[in-house]
Amino acid sequence: MPDPRRADLLMRFQRAQAQFTDRVDAVEPGEWDAPALPEWSVADLVAHLTGEQLWVPLLLAGESPDAVGPQVPTDPAELLGGDPLSAWESAADAALTAWAADDALSRTVRLPAGPAPARDHLTQMTVDLTVHAWDLARAVGGDTVLDPELVAEAFRHAEEHLGGDDVPGAFDAPVAVPPGADLQTRMLARFGRRT
C-alpha cells in the first residue's frame, strides 16, 4: 500500500524545487553578482543549492560526506558553468529522481553533522529551498511571495527544531516581528530574515 506521508514529502520537495527554479529563471544576466546573503552573491546562493542537490544521489547510495565532498564541486563557476538555470535544473532532477526511489525515504544518510533519517534530510532540504527562494527573489527584486503550504511547513519545522540562537554558516538568530505579522514574515524571522 502506498505511503501517503512519502507522497506528501516528495510533493512538497518537488514544489519547493519548482518555486526555486522560477526564481533562478527570473535572474537577469547582470544580477548574478548581486548580494544575496552576507558574503554570498546570487551565483553563490544558486551554486550552494545546486551542490546540495548533487549530494542527494550519493548520500542515498550510502556514501559518506568525506567521499561525496570531492565528487561535487564547490566553486560556483564550476557548478553553474555558463548556464546556471540548466545546471540547477539538471541537479534538481537528479535529486528528485534519487528521492523518488522506492526505499529512499527509509534509508539513513550520513551528513556532516552525523547520521540522519533520510525523511528528515528531505524535509530539511525542502525548508532550505523555501527560505532560499525568498533570499534569491529579494536579492534581485523578484517575486518574494512564497507557496503558503511550504511556508507553513517551514514554520512548523522551525518551531519544532530551531532554538533561539543562530547556527553559524546556516542562519542567523530569530528576529522580532511586529504584532499581527503574517505567517511568511514569522517564518522568515525564525530563520533570521528581516522582511
Short mmCIF file of C-alpha atoms in Angstrom, two decimals:
data_model
loop_
_atom_site.label_atom_id
_atom_site.label_comp_id
_atom_site.label_asym_id
_atom_site.label_seq_id
_atom_site.Cartn_x
_atom_site.Cartn_y
_atom_site.Cartn_z
CA MET A 1 0.00 0.00 0.00
CA PRO A 2 1.41 3.45 -0.91
CA ASP A 3 2.63 5.57 1.99
CA PRO A 4 0.72 8.90 1.86
CA ARG A 5 3.34 10.59 4.04
CA ARG A 6 6.03 9.64 1.49
CA ALA A 7 3.94 11.11 -1.33
CA ASP A 8 3.41 14.33 0.65
CA LEU A 9 7.13 14.71 1.39
CA LEU A 10 8.07 14.19 -2.25
CA MET A 11 5.34 16.53 -3.49
CA ARG A 12 6.46 19.33 -1.17
CA PHE A 13 10.09 18.85 -2.18
CA GLN A 14 9.15 18.99 -5.87
CA ARG A 15 7.10 22.15 -5.28
CA ALA A 16 9.99 23.74 -3.37
CA GLN A 17 12.32 22.89 -6.26
CA ALA A 18 9.86 24.40 -8.76
CA GLN A 19 9.49 27.55 -6.66
CA PHE A 20 13.27 27.96 -6.57
CA THR A 21 13.52 27.21 -10.32
CA ASP A 22 11.11 30.06 -11.05
CA ARG A 23 13.36 32.44 -9.08
CA VAL A 24 16.53 31.21 -10.83
CA ASP A 25 14.84 31.65 -14.20
CA ALA A 26 13.99 35.26 -13.29
CA VAL A 27 17.62 36.27 -12.61
CA GLU A 28 18.83 38.67 -15.29
CA PRO A 29 22.32 38.32 -16.78
CA GLY A 30 23.69 41.31 -14.85
CA GLU A 31 22.33 40.17 -11.48
CA TRP A 32 24.49 37.12 -10.73
CA ASP A 33 26.99 39.18 -8.72
CA ALA A 34 24.29 40.94 -6.66
CA PRO A 35 24.49 40.29 -2.91
CA ALA A 36 22.01 37.65 -1.74
CA LEU A 37 23.23 36.89 1.79
CA PRO A 38 26.21 38.10 3.81
CA GLU A 39 29.29 37.01 1.86
CA TRP A 40 27.14 35.29 -0.82
CA SER A 41 26.23 36.59 -4.25
CA VAL A 42 23.21 35.39 -6.21
CA ALA A 43 25.55 32.99 -8.04
CA ASP A 44 26.92 31.68 -4.73
CA LEU A 45 23.39 31.02 -3.46
CA VAL A 46 22.29 29.17 -6.58
CA ALA A 47 25.56 27.22 -6.62
CA HIS A 48 25.08 26.24 -2.97
CA LEU A 49 21.67 24.75 -3.67
CA THR A 50 22.85 23.16 -6.90
CA GLY A 51 25.63 21.42 -4.99
CA GLU A 52 23.21 20.36 -2.27
CA GLN A 53 21.04 18.68 -4.91
CA LEU A 54 24.06 16.90 -6.39
CA TRP A 55 24.87 15.39 -2.99
CA VAL A 56 21.49 13.62 -2.77
CA PRO A 57 22.07 10.61 -5.09
CA LEU A 58 25.47 10.00 -3.50
CA LEU A 59 24.20 10.24 0.08
CA LEU A 60 21.25 7.97 -0.68
CA ALA A 61 23.70 5.48 -2.16
CA GLY A 62 25.33 5.30 1.28
CA GLU A 63 28.39 7.43 0.64
CA SER A 64 29.92 9.45 3.46
CA PRO A 65 30.40 13.22 3.37
CA ASP A 66 34.14 12.66 3.08
CA ALA A 67 33.55 10.60 -0.06
CA VAL A 68 30.91 12.91 -1.52
CA GLY A 69 32.82 16.16 -0.99
CA PRO A 70 35.50 15.57 -3.63
CA GLN A 71 32.86 14.48 -6.18
CA VAL A 72 30.80 17.68 -6.03
CA PRO A 73 32.48 20.97 -6.92
CA THR A 74 32.19 23.87 -4.51
CA ASP A 75 33.32 26.62 -6.88
CA PRO A 76 30.23 28.47 -8.19
CA ALA A 77 31.73 28.89 -11.66
CA GLU A 78 32.39 25.16 -11.89
CA LEU A 79 28.96 24.22 -10.53
CA LEU A 80 26.99 26.62 -12.70
CA GLY A 81 29.15 26.84 -15.81
CA GLY A 82 27.82 29.28 -18.38
CA ASP A 83 24.19 28.29 -17.83
CA PRO A 84 23.10 28.48 -14.19
CA LEU A 85 19.46 27.61 -14.89
CA SER A 86 20.36 24.42 -16.77
CA ALA A 87 22.92 23.44 -14.11
CA TRP A 88 20.34 23.95 -11.36
CA GLU A 89 17.60 22.06 -13.25
CA SER A 90 19.88 19.12 -14.01
CA ALA A 91 20.94 18.83 -10.37
CA ALA A 92 17.37 19.23 -9.14
CA ASP A 93 16.15 16.49 -11.49
CA ALA A 94 18.87 14.12 -10.28
CA ALA A 95 17.94 14.79 -6.65
CA LEU A 96 14.22 14.30 -7.23
CA THR A 97 14.84 11.05 -9.10
CA ALA A 98 17.00 9.77 -6.23
CA TRP A 99 14.44 10.75 -3.59
CA ALA A 100 11.65 9.06 -5.56
CA ALA A 101 13.32 5.61 -5.43
CA ASP A 102 11.07 3.12 -3.63
CA ASP A 103 13.10 2.76 -0.45
CA ALA A 104 14.92 6.13 -0.43
CA LEU A 105 12.96 7.57 2.48
CA SER A 106 13.53 4.53 4.67
CA ARG A 107 17.30 4.92 4.49
CA THR A 108 19.73 6.66 6.80
CA VAL A 109 22.03 9.24 5.26
CA ARG A 110 25.43 10.23 6.56
CA LEU A 111 25.61 14.01 6.81
CA PRO A 112 28.47 16.22 8.01
CA ALA A 113 26.64 16.55 11.35
CA GLY A 114 26.18 12.78 11.63
CA PRO A 115 23.71 10.08 10.54
CA ALA A 116 20.10 11.16 9.98
CA PRO A 117 16.89 9.56 8.73
CA ALA A 118 16.53 10.30 5.02
CA ARG A 119 13.00 11.63 5.63
CA ASP A 120 14.36 14.26 7.99
CA HIS A 121 17.01 15.28 5.48
CA LEU A 122 14.40 15.60 2.74
CA THR A 123 12.28 17.84 4.97
CA GLN A 124 15.32 19.97 5.80
CA MET A 125 16.13 20.34 2.11
CA THR A 126 12.55 21.40 1.38
CA VAL A 127 12.72 24.03 4.11
CA ASP A 128 16.12 25.22 2.85
CA LEU A 129 14.78 25.61 -0.69
CA THR A 130 11.79 27.56 0.60
CA VAL A 131 13.81 30.05 2.64
CA HIS A 132 16.42 30.47 -0.09
CA ALA A 133 13.74 31.06 -2.74
CA TRP A 134 12.87 34.18 -0.76
CA ASP A 135 16.55 35.14 -0.41
CA LEU A 136 17.04 34.84 -4.15
CA ALA A 137 13.89 36.75 -5.07
CA ARG A 138 14.69 39.53 -2.62
CA ALA A 139 18.24 39.86 -3.96
CA VAL A 140 17.04 40.59 -7.50
CA GLY A 141 13.75 42.38 -6.77
CA GLY A 142 11.71 39.35 -7.81
CA ASP A 143 8.57 37.68 -6.51
CA THR A 144 9.02 37.21 -2.77
CA VAL A 145 5.57 35.70 -2.15
CA LEU A 146 6.13 32.03 -1.32
CA ASP A 147 3.91 28.96 -1.60
CA PRO A 148 1.71 29.12 1.55
CA GLU A 149 1.88 25.37 2.21
CA LEU A 150 5.67 25.41 2.01
CA VAL A 151 5.75 28.45 4.29
CA ALA A 152 3.58 26.62 6.83
CA GLU A 153 5.83 23.54 6.68
CA ALA A 154 8.98 25.64 7.10
CA PHE A 155 7.45 27.48 10.07
CA ARG A 156 6.38 24.21 11.70
CA HIS A 157 9.88 22.81 11.17
CA ALA A 158 11.46 25.93 12.68
CA GLU A 159 9.18 25.85 15.71
CA GLU A 160 9.99 22.18 16.34
CA HIS A 161 13.71 22.14 15.60
CA LEU A 162 15.26 25.57 15.99
CA GLY A 163 16.27 27.17 19.22
CA GLY A 164 16.72 30.86 19.84
CA ASP A 165 20.33 31.07 18.70
CA ASP A 166 21.98 31.37 15.33
CA VAL A 167 23.62 28.42 13.62
CA PRO A 168 26.90 29.68 12.12
CA GLY A 169 27.04 29.05 8.40
CA ALA A 170 23.34 28.23 8.23
CA PHE A 171 21.15 31.05 9.53
CA ASP A 172 21.01 33.94 11.95
CA ALA A 173 19.16 34.01 15.25
CA PRO A 174 15.42 34.72 15.03
CA VAL A 175 14.41 38.36 14.69
CA ALA A 176 11.42 40.15 16.19
CA VAL A 177 8.28 40.60 14.13
CA PRO A 178 5.51 43.16 14.53
CA PRO A 179 2.22 42.10 16.12
CA GLY A 180 -0.13 40.57 13.59
CA ALA A 181 2.66 39.64 11.15
CA ASP A 182 1.64 37.11 8.53
CA LEU A 183 2.92 33.55 8.58
CA GLN A 184 5.55 34.11 5.88
CA THR A 185 7.02 37.04 7.81
CA ARG A 186 7.03 35.00 11.01
CA MET A 187 8.62 32.00 9.27
CA LEU A 188 11.35 34.09 7.71
CA ALA A 189 12.02 35.79 11.05
CA ARG A 190 12.58 32.36 12.64
CA PHE A 191 15.41 31.92 10.11
CA GLY A 192 16.87 35.34 10.89
CA ARG A 193 15.42 37.12 7.85
CA ARG A 194 14.09 40.66 8.06
CA THR A 195 11.36 41.38 5.54
#
